[in-house]
Structure formats: structure tokens, C-alpha cells
Amino acid sequence: MDARIRILVIVACFFPVLVESAVRHYKFDVVLKNTARLCSSKPIVTVNGKFPGPTLYAREDDTVIVKVTNHVKYNVSIHWHGVRQLRTGWSDGPAYITQCPIPTGKSYVYNFTVTGQRGTLLWHAHILWLRSTVHGAIVILPKRGVPYPFPKPQKEVVVVLAEWWKSDTEAVINEALKSGLAPNVSDAHTINGHPGPVSSCPSQGGFKLPVDTGKTYLLRLINAALNEELFFKIAGHTLTVVEVDATYVKPFKTDTILIAPGQTTNVLVSADKTAGKYMVAASPFMDAPIAVDNLTATATLHYSGTLDNSPTTLTPTPPKNATSVANSFINSLRALNSKQFPALVPQTIDHNLYFTVGLGINSCPSCKAGNGSPVVASINNVTFVMPTTALLQAHYFNISGVFTTDFPSKPPHVFNYSGTPPKNLQTMSGTKVFKLAYNSTVQLVLQDTGIISPENHPIHLHGFNFYAVGRGIGNYNPKTDPQNFNLVDPVERNTIGVPSGGWVAIRFRADNPGVWFLHCHLEVHTTWGLKMAFLVENGKGPNQSILPPPSDLPKC
Ligand SMILES: *[C@@H]1O[C@H](CO)[C@@H](O)[C@H](O)[C@H]1NC(C)=O
Ligand SMILES: *[C@@H]1O[C@H](CO)[C@@H](O)[C@H](O)[C@H]1NC(C)=O
Ligand SMILES: *[C@@H]1O[C@H](CO)[C@@H](O)[C@H](O)[C@H]1NC(C)=O
Ligand SMILES: *[C@@H]1O[C@H](CO)[C@@H](O)[C@H](O)[C@H]1NC(C)=O
Ligand SMILES: *[C@@H]1O[C@H](CO)[C@@H](O)[C@H](O)[C@H]1NC(C)=O
Ligand SMILES: *[C@@H]1O[C@H](CO)[C@@H](O)[C@H](O)[C@H]1NC(C)=O
Ligand SMILES: *[C@@H]1O[C@H](CO)[C@@H](O)[C@H](O)[C@H]1NC(C)=O
Ligand SMILES: *[C@@H]1O[C@H](CO)[C@@H](O)[C@H](O)[C@H]1NC(C)=O
Ligand SMILES: *[C@@H]1O[C@H](CO)[C@@H](O)[C@H](O)[C@H]1NC(C)=O
Ligand SMILES: *[C@@H]1O[C@H](CO)[C@@H](O)[C@H](O)[C@H]1NC(C)=O
Ligand SMILES: [Cu+2]
């Protein structure tokens, strides 16, 4: 019997009333595994030899203990994406931000409690490009006896979308860092590990989802891709969206989902046909002149009783530049905002921040890369330099010289962000954080720049959920745009797309002390420096300080 089941049985037998939450134990072994995809076989870095990795199940209020042991040549760390980690930043996972990575041959025990959250999230490696194959689902069930705020599905299915490279992904990004240019795009998208039949390998089987007529299914969709936002749809079936990023939304129907890397979306699908096979499709969204992997990953919704060789009902996918399809999905999202699950949108603001996000070109005459002008990325013109001591450690132990607290609250130079870029595309480098007092409220407007090209950036904030109160195209206008903010039922998320050539406004309460990463979830942009961190100070109350670090915290 595995430890998790054993604990549940003990709980059920001996402490049925006293113990409400359980401790769930998991063992993650990071190992190389030979895996065949696209008719080729290559060793990839995995957790427990699985691609996608194992699903981590928990219930709201449970404590989750994951012992991660590193058996590969890379240093690794794992991030529990979207888990708030209240006071437990030591278990958040981004390498050199909250912890030093786990060296080869060593273990680290992640230990966190899931508080006030239920739904679908994901875990993934948070170092190098290892998350391309080191990722999996987190399923947080509601507290025992608490129903979903939507009709109970007959079955739940995790659906992980990702990208597959024929080459080793570390070779792909290292080649790009040498050239100073964009890395190669992936060779296929995948649905639960499979691209479906593709021209380069027509015999490749795809993921098959068996369904029974009359039943309703909850699909827990995750975008674990490195660099691409995806459209998702199922031929002949309407999807009812009920949750994003482990927060409930007002249910709405759509035939197409938009999901960015790091985002999750729960949808209900009713198997309302009598029989047949229906195509499930994941295809890229890119409304800027930037190269993407334009292959569609396919899977099959297969009604019971339908012969394997019967034809599949196909669906067209939106063109990759279908901004209107993307907008229509985004504009339909609203927090459920019920009595039980209220939207606690900060109504007053302590910190009013304006951050530009985008690319740049560094002048580096001694660099071979890009003939001395490699592409970089920045927030407020700061290209983040990874420290060699983890920021949280430096903060907690008062180690000076690791970071400075002068991250700019607004762009250092005003220009037409969404229009013609300035002549000088150079950025500055630094390891800068922005300090927030405990429980202060933040409004952050993220503004895309047109430097090199405007582009949609899915920005992820660690340690918090935020409310997406406004969004627009062009430059944010601080006088007129706030008048249109939704402060009643804006969607609550942890990862949000900044529209290409536009802006998005988010609000959150800094009620979690620690050091929290904010970065683009397109891994190529993170690598190039589109990242920064918030340092949230301890509060004065008894439970308002970061907990001491665990004794097995890796050293740098
Ligand atoms: C997890 O953290 C809690 C609270 O800090 C602590 O009491 C417990 O001993 C830890 N468990 C493990 C296995 O490290
Ligand atoms: C990137 O693509 C180019 C052109 O197709 C190819 O020559 C090169 O080997 C690729 N790099 C890697 C690391 O796969
Ligand atoms: C897809 O991408 C490939 C390689 O970049 C390109 O040759 C092809 O024309 C593209 N196809 C479409 C339909 O955009
Ligand atoms: C999308 O791309 C297609 C083909 O490249 C082009 O014809 C069309 O005008 C584009 N649509 C939009 C809305 O930009
Ligand atoms: C760090 O400095 C703060 C404020 O000066 C102090 O309260 C705290 O005890 C110090 N922490 C350590 C680990 O030295
Ligand atoms: C900024 O650039 C856009 C796009 O070129 C243009 O429409 C707009 O008028 C410019 N705004 C200002 C203030 O110059
Ligand atoms: C960014 O910083 C660099 C280096 O200090 C400076 O040359 C450049 O003008 C700045 N650009 C913007 C848009 O702030
Ligand atoms: C945070 O501030 C809000 C509003 O000022 C207050 O209602 C709440 O009690 C504070 N929370 C904590 C944990 O201090
Ligand atoms: C602090 O946390 C402990 C343990 O979770 C709890 O028992 C206690 O009531 C909390 N104290 C306050 C003032 O919230
Ligand atoms: C991996 O971690 C070890 C121990 O902290 C460190 O000595 C080594 O330099 C790291 N390797 C890389 C490639 O960063
Ligand atoms: Cu980006």
C-alpha cells in the first residue's frame, strides 16, 4: 500500500472526526528515460520515468510532502505552479530565487500546505529548459463534503498540453544563447505526451479519451508548453469553462479555449452524441510576426461502442493569428464571485506600478552572439541577472550584495511603448527586487513594448493570485483606463497574457511574506531576462513572518 493510501486509511479508521486534513507523501525521482515520440527515441529528463510526469493529488487544507531526488547530471528544482506557499517560500522552487537547486545525487523535501485553493494547477522544473519534459498536473479537490459549484461530472480527466523537440532542449537553448538569436521552435505539440499522427510519423498513435453517451466529463487542461500559447477545441462539442488557475469562474460555453504556458482551465464536456470519434486539437496562437511551431496536436474523443477504424469527425483550428478568437475567450472570463467564493478585489491601492515587458538588443562588442548584439528581454528596461545565492536566502539571512531593492516602479524612459521603438534598444542589467510591505495592496499595469516586435507575454506571479481588472490595446492611459476597470468580478489567476501591443492591469494583496518571482512564462523570454522579484516583508502579527528554512535546504 502506498504511503498516501495508508495515511488516508488510518485517518478514516482512527480519526474520522478530529483529523480534517491529511498529509500526502510523494516521491519524485528525477531520472533520464528513453522515450519514443515522432518515430524517434531519445533520453529525456523525467520525474519517475513518466512524460507527462505523475499527477499530484491533494485536498484543500492538506499538507503535501514531496521528496525530490536528483539522479540526472543537471541541478534541478521543482516549482508547484500556482500553489500560494503561504509563508513557505522555501518550497516554491524557482532556482536561485527561493532556493539553490538540488545537486546531482541529492534530495530535498518540499513541504507545503494547500490553503484556500482547489482546482487544477501544475508542477514543473524551474531551472534551465528542463520543464519541457519535467512537468505534471496538480489536482486539488475541494474539502471533504464540499461540492463543486457546478454539476458534478461523472469522470475527471487530466489533459496536459506540451511541446516536443527532436533535439535535446538544453542543446536548443544553448545554441540560441550562442547565436544571440531566437531558439528553434518545437517539432510538435503534444496532448498527454502524444502529438497524434503527423506527416513525419503517420503511424504515431494519439491520446484517446473514451466516453459514454450521456455522461459529463471534467477536463483539467494544462498548458505545460515552453513557448507557445495554444487554442484547444473538440470537434462537434461545446466546452463549458468552470475554472481557471484553480479559481472558479462564472460558467460559460465556448467551442475554443485559449491557454497560455502556465495556465490551467477546467471545462465540462457532455458526451451528447450517440457514437463516433471526434478530433481533439491543440494549435498555436501567435498574433505577431514571430516563428512558432505551427503543427496541430490531435487526440480523439472516442464514444464507447464505436469501431476503431470508423472515421474521425475533424475540426478546423483557428488560424494562429486569430486575435478575435483569443479576445472572445479572454473577455468571457469572470470570477464566480459567489457568497462562498467571493472576489476579494483590493479596492484601494498602496503601490501603483507600471512595468513595461518586452525585448531589447544588447550592445556587447566582445560577444560572439548576435555579432555583438544579442537579443535580450527586460521589465522596465532591467534585464534580470540570476544571482548565485538564492534571493530568499539572502533576504532571510541578511546576506548583502546579492540583490538591490531599487527595481523601478515605472519605465525609466517614456516612449511610445506600443508604437515606434526608441533608437537605442539597449537594456540595463541587474538583480533588482521591488519591496512591498506586508498586506499592502498592489496595482500592476503590464505594458507590452514594440521593441523588435510587439508580442503577447504570459506573465506569471509566484506566491499570489491576482485579479485581472483591465486590459487594452495601445498604451495604458492612467487617467481614462481605470474608469473601465472591473472591480467587482474580474477573473482571478496566477498567469496572464499581456496582449500584443497592449496592456493588462492586475491587483493583489501582498499578504504572503517572502521573495516572489514575476516572469514571462515563455521560457525563451525568461532566459533572456524578462523576470524580476517582489520582496514582501514580514508582518508584525504572530503568523505573518516567513517560516525558518528546512534543514535540508540545498546550498549553492
Ligand atoms: C513540514 O512542515 C511542518 C510545518 O513547518 C513541520 O511541522 C513538519 O515537520 C514538516 N514535515 C516534514 C516531513 O518535513
Ligand atoms: C535548429 O534548426 C537548425 C535548422 O533547421 C538545425 O540545423 C539545427 O541543428 C537545430 N538545432 C538544434 C539544437 O536542434
Ligand atoms: C509552418 O512552419 C514551417 C516551418 O517554419 C513552414 O515551412 C510552413 O510554411 C508553415 N506552415 C504554415 C501553414 O504556416
Ligand atoms: C492572418 O494570417 C493570414 C495568413 O497569413 C492573413 O491572410 C490574415 O490577414 C491574417 N489575419 C489577421 C487578422 O491578421
Ligand atoms: C536580519 O536582520 C533583521 C533586521 O535587522 C533581524 O531582525 C533578523 O534577526 C536578521 N536575521 C538574521 C538571520 O540574522
Ligand atoms: C504611438 O504609436 C501608435 C502606433 O504607431 C500610434 O497609433 C499612436 O498615435 C502613437 N502615440 C503617440 C502618443 O504618439
Ligand atoms: C535602458 O537602459 C540603457 C542602459 O542604461 C539605456 O541606454 C537605454 O536608453 C534605456 N532604455 C530605455 C527604453 O529605458
Ligand atoms: C490586511 O488589510 C486589510 C484591509 O486594510 C484588513 O482588513 C486585513 O485584516 C489585513 N490582514 C492582515 C492579515 O493583516
Ligand atoms: C497562528 O497559526 C496557528 C497555527 O496555524 C493558529 O493555531 C493560531 O490561531 C494562529 N494565530 C493567529 C493570531 O492567527
Ligand atoms: C550545481 O550545483 C552545485 C552545488 O551547488 C554547484 O557546485 C555547481 O556549480 C552547479 N552546476 C551548475 C552547472 O550550475
Ligand atoms: Cu514573454
Short mmCIF file of C-alpha atoms in Angstrom, two decimals, residues 117-517:
data_model
loop_
_atom_site.label_atom_id
_atom_site.label_comp_id
_atom_site.label_asym_id
_atom_site.label_seq_id
_atom_site.Cartn_x
_atom_site.Cartn_y
_atom_site.Cartn_z
CA GLN A 117 -7.28 26.77 -3.12
CA ARG A 118 -8.96 24.00 -5.07
CA GLY A 119 -8.79 23.10 -8.74
CA THR A 120 -6.11 22.27 -11.29
CA LEU A 121 -2.53 23.55 -11.20
CA LEU A 122 0.77 22.16 -12.47
CA TRP A 123 4.22 21.39 -11.17
CA HIS A 124 7.34 21.81 -13.31
CA ALA A 125 11.11 22.08 -13.17
CA HIS A 126 12.18 25.71 -12.62
CA ILE A 127 15.72 25.74 -13.93
CA LEU A 128 17.21 25.74 -17.44
CA TRP A 129 14.72 24.41 -20.01
CA LEU A 130 14.09 21.20 -18.08
CA ARG A 131 10.41 21.94 -17.66
CA SER A 132 9.87 20.90 -21.30
CA THR A 133 9.75 17.31 -20.08
CA VAL A 134 9.72 17.68 -16.28
CA HIS A 135 6.11 18.64 -15.57
CA GLY A 136 2.78 17.23 -14.46
CA ALA A 137 -0.63 18.05 -13.03
CA ILE A 138 -1.63 19.11 -9.53
CA VAL A 139 -5.25 18.26 -8.74
CA ILE A 140 -6.61 19.88 -5.59
CA LEU A 141 -10.01 18.52 -4.63
CA PRO A 142 -12.41 20.64 -2.55
CA LYS A 143 -12.60 19.97 1.18
CA ARG A 144 -14.38 16.74 2.02
CA GLY A 145 -18.14 17.19 1.69
CA VAL A 146 -17.88 20.49 -0.23
CA PRO A 147 -19.37 20.12 -3.71
CA TYR A 148 -18.20 21.81 -6.90
CA PRO A 149 -20.24 24.94 -7.72
CA PHE A 150 -21.27 23.23 -10.98
CA PRO A 151 -22.96 19.90 -11.82
CA LYS A 152 -20.79 17.01 -10.67
CA PRO A 153 -19.12 15.34 -13.65
CA GLN A 154 -19.21 11.56 -14.00
CA LYS A 155 -15.50 11.46 -14.71
CA GLU A 156 -12.44 13.71 -14.49
CA VAL A 157 -9.52 13.62 -16.92
CA VAL A 158 -6.19 15.44 -16.78
CA VAL A 159 -5.16 16.78 -20.21
CA VAL A 160 -1.58 18.10 -20.37
CA LEU A 161 -0.58 20.09 -23.46
CA ALA A 162 3.13 20.48 -24.20
CA GLU A 163 5.83 20.87 -26.83
CA TRP A 164 8.22 18.24 -28.17
CA TRP A 165 11.67 18.84 -29.67
CA LYS A 166 13.50 16.14 -31.58
CA SER A 167 16.72 17.61 -30.17
CA ASP A 168 17.68 17.88 -26.54
CA THR A 169 16.08 21.11 -25.26
CA GLU A 170 19.27 22.16 -23.46
CA ALA A 171 21.05 21.97 -26.83
CA VAL A 172 18.27 24.11 -28.35
CA ILE A 173 18.57 26.96 -25.84
CA ASN A 174 22.37 26.76 -25.64
CA GLU A 175 22.57 27.09 -29.42
CA ALA A 176 20.33 30.19 -29.21
CA LEU A 177 22.40 31.76 -26.45
CA LYS A 178 25.49 31.27 -28.61
CA SER A 179 23.90 32.77 -31.70
CA GLY A 180 22.16 35.59 -29.81
CA LEU A 181 19.02 34.84 -31.82
CA ALA A 182 15.72 33.06 -31.20
CA PRO A 183 15.86 29.33 -30.42
CA ASN A 184 14.43 26.71 -32.78
CA VAL A 185 10.71 26.21 -32.39
CA SER A 186 9.46 22.79 -31.26
CA ASP A 187 8.86 19.93 -33.69
CA ALA A 188 5.38 19.10 -32.40
CA HIS A 189 2.80 19.89 -29.78
CA THR A 190 1.59 17.06 -27.58
CA ILE A 191 -1.61 16.08 -25.79
CA ASN A 192 -0.86 13.89 -22.76
CA GLY A 193 2.52 13.12 -24.27
CA HIS A 194 1.44 12.34 -27.83
CA PRO A 195 1.39 14.55 -30.94
CA GLY A 196 -1.17 12.38 -32.73
CA PRO A 197 -0.47 11.34 -36.33
CA VAL A 198 1.91 13.81 -38.01
CA SER A 199 3.29 13.75 -41.54
CA SER A 200 6.81 12.95 -40.39
CA CYS A 201 5.48 9.95 -38.48
CA PRO A 202 1.96 8.95 -39.57
CA SER A 203 1.83 5.77 -37.50
CA GLN A 204 2.20 7.66 -34.23
CA GLY A 205 -0.86 6.94 -32.09
CA GLY A 206 -2.53 9.80 -30.27
CA PHE A 207 -4.13 10.14 -26.87
CA LYS A 208 -7.58 8.54 -26.79
CA LEU A 209 -10.30 9.65 -24.39
CA PRO A 210 -13.06 7.01 -24.16
CA VAL A 211 -16.52 8.45 -23.38
CA ASP A 212 -20.02 7.08 -22.80
CA THR A 213 -23.06 8.75 -24.32
CA GLY A 214 -24.97 10.83 -21.78
CA LYS A 215 -22.09 11.33 -19.35
CA THR A 216 -20.36 14.61 -18.49
CA TYR A 217 -16.58 14.85 -18.23
CA LEU A 218 -14.42 17.40 -16.43
CA LEU A 219 -11.25 18.03 -18.44
CA ARG A 220 -8.43 19.52 -16.40
CA LEU A 221 -6.44 21.28 -19.12
CA ILE A 222 -2.86 22.38 -18.51
CA ASN A 223 -0.53 24.22 -20.85
CA ALA A 224 2.93 22.91 -19.96
CA ALA A 225 4.50 24.10 -23.24
CA LEU A 226 7.67 26.15 -23.04
CA ASN A 227 6.99 28.88 -25.54
CA GLU A 228 3.55 28.70 -27.05
CA GLU A 229 0.03 29.75 -26.22
CA LEU A 230 -2.47 27.23 -27.52
CA PHE A 231 -6.02 27.03 -28.77
CA PHE A 232 -7.88 23.88 -27.73
CA LYS A 233 -11.10 22.51 -29.16
CA ILE A 234 -13.07 19.30 -29.70
CA ALA A 235 -14.94 18.64 -32.95
CA GLY A 236 -18.72 18.82 -32.53
CA HIS A 237 -18.60 19.53 -28.78
CA THR A 238 -19.14 22.66 -26.75
CA LEU A 239 -16.91 23.28 -23.75
CA THR A 240 -18.27 24.83 -20.54
CA VAL A 241 -15.48 26.69 -18.75
CA VAL A 242 -15.82 26.44 -14.95
CA GLU A 243 -12.39 27.24 -13.55
CA VAL A 244 -9.04 28.77 -14.48
CA ASP A 245 -5.78 28.67 -12.49
CA ALA A 246 -7.59 26.89 -9.62
CA THR A 247 -10.21 29.62 -9.18
CA TYR A 248 -13.87 29.19 -10.06
CA VAL A 249 -15.33 31.30 -12.87
CA LYS A 250 -18.89 32.06 -13.93
CA PRO A 251 -19.56 29.13 -16.25
CA PHE A 252 -19.72 29.96 -19.96
CA LYS A 253 -19.86 27.97 -23.15
CA THR A 254 -17.32 28.18 -25.94
CA ASP A 255 -16.02 25.98 -28.74
CA THR A 256 -12.41 27.17 -28.33
CA ILE A 257 -10.20 27.63 -25.27
CA LEU A 258 -7.10 29.82 -25.20
CA ILE A 259 -4.47 28.64 -22.75
CA ALA A 260 -1.02 30.13 -22.21
CA PRO A 261 2.00 28.31 -20.78
CA GLY A 262 1.49 28.07 -17.01
CA GLN A 263 -2.28 28.46 -17.22
CA THR A 264 -4.86 25.80 -16.41
CA THR A 265 -8.52 25.59 -17.43
CA ASN A 266 -11.24 23.22 -16.27
CA VAL A 267 -14.04 22.55 -18.74
CA LEU A 268 -17.13 20.36 -18.69
CA VAL A 269 -17.84 18.35 -21.83
CA SER A 270 -21.11 16.50 -22.29
CA ALA A 271 -20.88 13.38 -24.43
CA ASP A 272 -24.11 14.25 -26.22
CA LYS A 273 -23.58 12.23 -29.42
CA THR A 274 -24.77 8.65 -29.81
CA ALA A 275 -21.50 7.33 -31.24
CA GLY A 276 -18.41 8.29 -33.19
CA LYS A 277 -14.87 9.58 -32.96
CA TYR A 278 -14.19 13.32 -32.64
CA MET A 279 -10.92 15.15 -33.10
CA VAL A 280 -9.40 16.95 -30.11
CA ALA A 281 -6.99 19.66 -31.30
CA ALA A 282 -4.32 21.90 -29.77
CA SER A 283 -2.84 24.53 -32.12
CA PRO A 284 -0.70 27.64 -31.58
CA PHE A 285 -1.86 31.23 -31.03
CA MET A 286 0.63 33.88 -32.19
CA ASP A 287 -0.57 37.26 -33.42
CA ALA A 288 2.85 38.79 -34.04
CA PRO A 289 5.42 38.12 -36.77
CA ILE A 290 7.27 35.58 -34.60
CA ALA A 291 8.02 31.99 -35.64
CA VAL A 292 6.03 29.28 -33.91
CA ASP A 293 5.64 25.55 -34.27
CA ASN A 294 2.55 25.54 -36.47
CA LEU A 295 1.70 21.83 -36.09
CA THR A 296 -1.60 20.86 -34.51
CA ALA A 297 -1.53 18.13 -31.86
CA THR A 298 -4.52 15.82 -32.11
CA ALA A 299 -6.23 13.35 -29.84
CA THR A 300 -9.57 11.52 -30.07
CA LEU A 301 -12.80 11.61 -28.11
CA HIS A 302 -13.96 8.03 -28.68
CA TYR A 303 -17.56 7.03 -27.88
CA SER A 304 -17.94 3.55 -26.43
CA GLY A 305 -19.20 1.08 -28.99
CA THR A 306 -17.55 2.93 -31.90
CA LEU A 307 -15.22 0.81 -34.03
CA ASP A 308 -11.57 1.82 -34.02
CA ASN A 309 -11.46 2.10 -37.80
CA SER A 310 -14.53 4.33 -38.13
CA PRO A 311 -13.79 7.83 -39.49
CA THR A 312 -12.99 10.71 -37.14
CA THR A 313 -15.04 13.90 -37.29
CA LEU A 314 -12.47 16.64 -37.86
CA THR A 315 -12.47 20.24 -36.71
CA PRO A 316 -10.72 23.22 -38.28
CA THR A 317 -8.38 25.03 -35.88
CA PRO A 318 -8.32 28.83 -35.60
CA PRO A 319 -5.58 30.46 -37.70
CA LYS A 320 -2.57 31.17 -35.50
CA ASN A 321 -3.19 34.93 -35.72
CA ALA A 322 -6.87 34.63 -34.61
CA THR A 323 -6.73 37.52 -32.12
CA SER A 324 -10.54 37.80 -32.17
CA VAL A 325 -10.96 34.18 -31.04
CA ALA A 326 -8.42 34.78 -28.26
CA ASN A 327 -10.11 38.01 -27.17
CA SER A 328 -13.55 36.49 -27.16
CA PHE A 329 -12.34 33.76 -24.79
CA ILE A 330 -10.46 36.18 -22.51
CA ASN A 331 -13.35 38.65 -22.39
CA SER A 332 -15.74 35.87 -21.27
CA LEU A 333 -13.78 35.13 -18.09
CA ARG A 334 -15.34 36.40 -14.84
CA ALA A 335 -14.72 35.33 -11.26
CA LEU A 336 -17.57 33.23 -9.89
CA ASN A 337 -17.85 35.77 -7.05
CA SER A 338 -20.39 33.79 -5.05
CA LYS A 339 -21.09 34.07 -1.33
CA GLN A 340 -18.88 31.05 -0.74
CA PHE A 341 -16.18 32.13 -3.20
CA PRO A 342 -16.14 35.94 -3.15
CA ALA A 343 -13.84 38.01 -5.35
CA LEU A 344 -11.76 39.94 -2.81
CA VAL A 345 -10.53 42.61 -5.22
CA PRO A 346 -8.44 45.28 -3.47
CA GLN A 347 -10.47 48.48 -3.75
CA THR A 348 -7.72 50.83 -2.60
CA ILE A 349 -4.14 50.79 -3.80
CA ASP A 350 -0.90 51.28 -1.84
CA HIS A 351 1.51 50.65 -4.73
CA ASN A 352 0.68 51.81 -8.23
CA LEU A 353 3.15 50.11 -10.55
CA TYR A 354 3.68 50.35 -14.30
CA PHE A 355 6.02 47.75 -15.83
CA THR A 356 6.99 47.53 -19.49
CA VAL A 357 7.65 43.99 -20.72
CA GLY A 358 9.46 43.23 -23.93
CA LEU A 359 12.68 42.60 -25.75
CA GLY A 360 15.87 44.55 -26.34
CA ILE A 361 19.21 44.26 -28.06
CA ASN A 362 22.34 44.48 -26.02
CA SER A 363 25.44 46.05 -27.31
CA CYS A 364 28.19 43.68 -26.36
CA PRO A 365 31.10 44.23 -28.73
CA SER A 366 33.11 41.41 -27.15
CA CYS A 367 30.21 38.92 -27.53
CA LYS A 368 30.21 36.47 -30.40
CA ALA A 369 26.45 36.10 -30.01
CA GLY A 370 24.39 38.09 -32.49
CA ASN A 371 27.60 39.64 -33.87
CA GLY A 372 27.90 41.58 -30.64
CA SER A 373 24.18 42.46 -30.45
CA PRO A 374 22.36 39.56 -28.78
CA VAL A 375 18.62 39.67 -28.14
CA VAL A 376 17.69 40.20 -24.50
CA ALA A 377 14.43 40.84 -22.65
CA SER A 378 13.56 43.12 -19.76
CA ILE A 379 10.99 44.55 -17.39
CA ASN A 380 11.19 48.34 -17.08
CA ASN A 381 14.40 48.12 -19.09
CA VAL A 382 16.06 45.88 -16.47
CA THR A 383 17.38 42.57 -17.78
CA PHE A 384 17.40 40.38 -14.68
CA VAL A 385 20.72 38.78 -13.82
CA MET A 386 20.40 35.49 -11.96
CA PRO A 387 22.24 35.62 -8.63
CA THR A 388 24.41 32.76 -7.41
CA THR A 389 22.88 32.89 -3.92
CA ALA A 390 19.11 32.40 -3.75
CA LEU A 391 17.31 35.71 -3.12
CA LEU A 392 15.13 34.32 -0.35
CA GLN A 393 18.18 33.02 1.49
CA ALA A 394 19.93 36.39 1.08
CA HIS A 395 16.82 38.14 2.41
CA TYR A 396 16.28 35.81 5.35
CA PHE A 397 19.92 35.67 6.45
CA ASN A 398 20.67 39.33 5.70
CA ILE A 399 23.36 38.48 3.16
CA SER A 400 24.27 41.72 1.44
CA GLY A 401 25.46 42.19 -2.12
CA VAL A 402 23.09 39.63 -3.68
CA PHE A 403 20.32 41.99 -4.78
CA THR A 404 19.31 45.65 -4.59
CA THR A 405 15.85 46.98 -3.77
CA ASP A 406 15.71 49.68 -6.45
CA PHE A 407 13.58 47.98 -9.08
CA PRO A 408 11.85 50.89 -10.86
CA SER A 409 8.11 51.36 -10.25
CA LYS A 410 7.68 52.85 -13.72
CA PRO A 411 9.57 52.81 -17.03
CA PRO A 412 12.79 54.83 -16.68
CA HIS A 413 12.23 56.49 -20.06
CA VAL A 414 8.89 57.40 -21.56
CA PHE A 415 8.42 56.41 -25.19
CA ASN A 416 5.56 55.26 -27.35
CA TYR A 417 5.59 51.73 -25.93
CA SER A 418 3.17 50.26 -28.44
CA GLY A 419 4.41 52.41 -31.33
CA THR A 420 7.79 53.16 -32.87
CA PRO A 421 10.55 51.95 -30.54
CA PRO A 422 13.41 54.24 -29.48
CA LYS A 423 16.66 54.10 -31.48
CA ASN A 424 18.64 52.76 -28.53
CA LEU A 425 17.35 49.23 -27.79
CA GLN A 426 19.87 48.54 -25.08
CA THR A 427 18.73 47.48 -21.60
CA MET A 428 20.47 47.66 -18.24
CA SER A 429 21.36 44.55 -16.25
CA GLY A 430 20.79 43.96 -12.57
CA THR A 431 19.41 41.78 -9.79
CA LYS A 432 16.79 44.18 -8.51
CA VAL A 433 13.69 43.48 -6.41
CA PHE A 434 10.70 45.64 -5.51
CA LYS A 435 9.89 45.80 -1.80
CA LEU A 436 6.30 45.57 -0.57
CA ALA A 437 5.07 45.99 3.00
CA TYR A 438 3.12 43.06 4.40
CA ASN A 439 -0.58 43.24 3.47
CA SER A 440 -0.10 46.27 1.21
CA THR A 441 -2.18 46.36 -1.97
CA VAL A 442 -0.68 46.50 -5.42
CA GLN A 443 -1.97 47.56 -8.80
CA LEU A 444 0.41 46.50 -11.53
CA VAL A 445 -0.08 47.52 -15.16
CA LEU A 446 1.96 45.34 -17.52
CA GLN A 447 2.65 47.11 -20.81
CA ASP A 448 3.97 45.30 -23.88
CA THR A 449 6.60 47.15 -25.91
CA GLY A 450 7.10 47.06 -29.66
CA ILE A 451 10.86 46.68 -29.31
CA ILE A 452 11.88 44.18 -32.01
CA SER A 453 8.20 43.21 -32.22
CA PRO A 454 5.08 43.54 -30.13
CA GLU A 455 4.17 40.13 -28.73
CA ASN A 456 1.82 38.50 -26.27
CA HIS A 457 3.63 37.73 -22.98
CA PRO A 458 2.01 35.37 -20.44
CA ILE A 459 3.26 36.79 -17.14
CA HIS A 460 3.29 34.59 -14.05
CA LEU A 461 3.41 35.80 -10.44
CA HIS A 462 4.57 33.37 -7.74
CA GLY A 463 3.09 33.36 -4.23
CA PHE A 464 -0.18 35.11 -5.11
CA ASN A 465 -3.29 35.05 -7.20
CA PHE A 466 -4.25 38.38 -8.70
CA TYR A 467 -7.36 39.88 -10.23
CA ALA A 468 -7.21 40.97 -13.88
CA VAL A 469 -9.11 44.27 -13.59
CA GLY A 470 -8.42 45.79 -17.01
CA ARG A 471 -6.95 45.18 -20.44
CA GLY A 472 -6.47 47.23 -23.57
CA ILE A 473 -4.59 47.78 -26.80
CA GLY A 474 -2.04 50.59 -27.24
CA ASN A 475 -0.55 52.48 -24.32
CA TYR A 476 -2.22 52.37 -20.90
CA ASN A 477 -3.79 55.71 -20.04
CA PRO A 478 -3.73 56.22 -16.25
CA LYS A 479 -6.44 58.90 -16.45
CA THR A 480 -9.10 57.23 -18.56
CA ASP A 481 -8.48 53.47 -18.44
CA PRO A 482 -9.12 52.92 -14.70
CA GLN A 483 -12.67 54.21 -15.22
CA ASN A 484 -13.40 50.99 -17.08
CA PHE A 485 -11.80 48.62 -14.57
CA ASN A 486 -13.87 45.70 -13.32
CA LEU A 487 -13.51 45.79 -9.53
CA VAL A 488 -16.49 43.51 -8.94
CA ASP A 489 -15.92 40.13 -10.57
CA PRO A 490 -12.63 40.18 -12.51
CA VAL A 491 -11.08 36.80 -13.19
CA GLU A 492 -8.56 35.63 -10.58
CA ARG A 493 -5.44 33.94 -11.91
CA ASN A 494 -1.70 33.41 -11.46
CA THR A 495 -0.66 33.78 -15.13
CA ILE A 496 -1.99 36.40 -17.53
CA GLY A 497 -1.39 37.22 -21.17
CA VAL A 498 -0.27 40.80 -21.81
CA PRO A 499 -1.85 41.41 -25.21
CA SER A 500 0.41 42.02 -28.17
CA GLY A 501 0.93 45.79 -28.38
CA GLY A 502 -1.30 46.35 -25.35
CA TRP A 503 -1.52 46.19 -21.56
CA VAL A 504 -3.21 44.37 -18.72
CA ALA A 505 -3.87 45.64 -15.17
CA ILE A 506 -3.79 43.31 -12.18
CA ARG A 507 -4.38 43.81 -8.47
CA PHE A 508 -3.29 41.75 -5.48
CA ARG A 509 -2.76 41.98 -1.73
CA ALA A 510 0.81 41.31 -0.57
CA ASP A 511 -0.25 39.03 2.28
CA ASN A 512 2.47 36.43 1.84
CA PRO A 513 5.92 37.30 3.19
CA GLY A 514 8.89 36.13 1.13
CA VAL A 515 10.55 36.66 -2.22
CA TRP A 516 8.27 36.06 -5.17
CA PHE A 517 9.26 35.73 -8.80
#
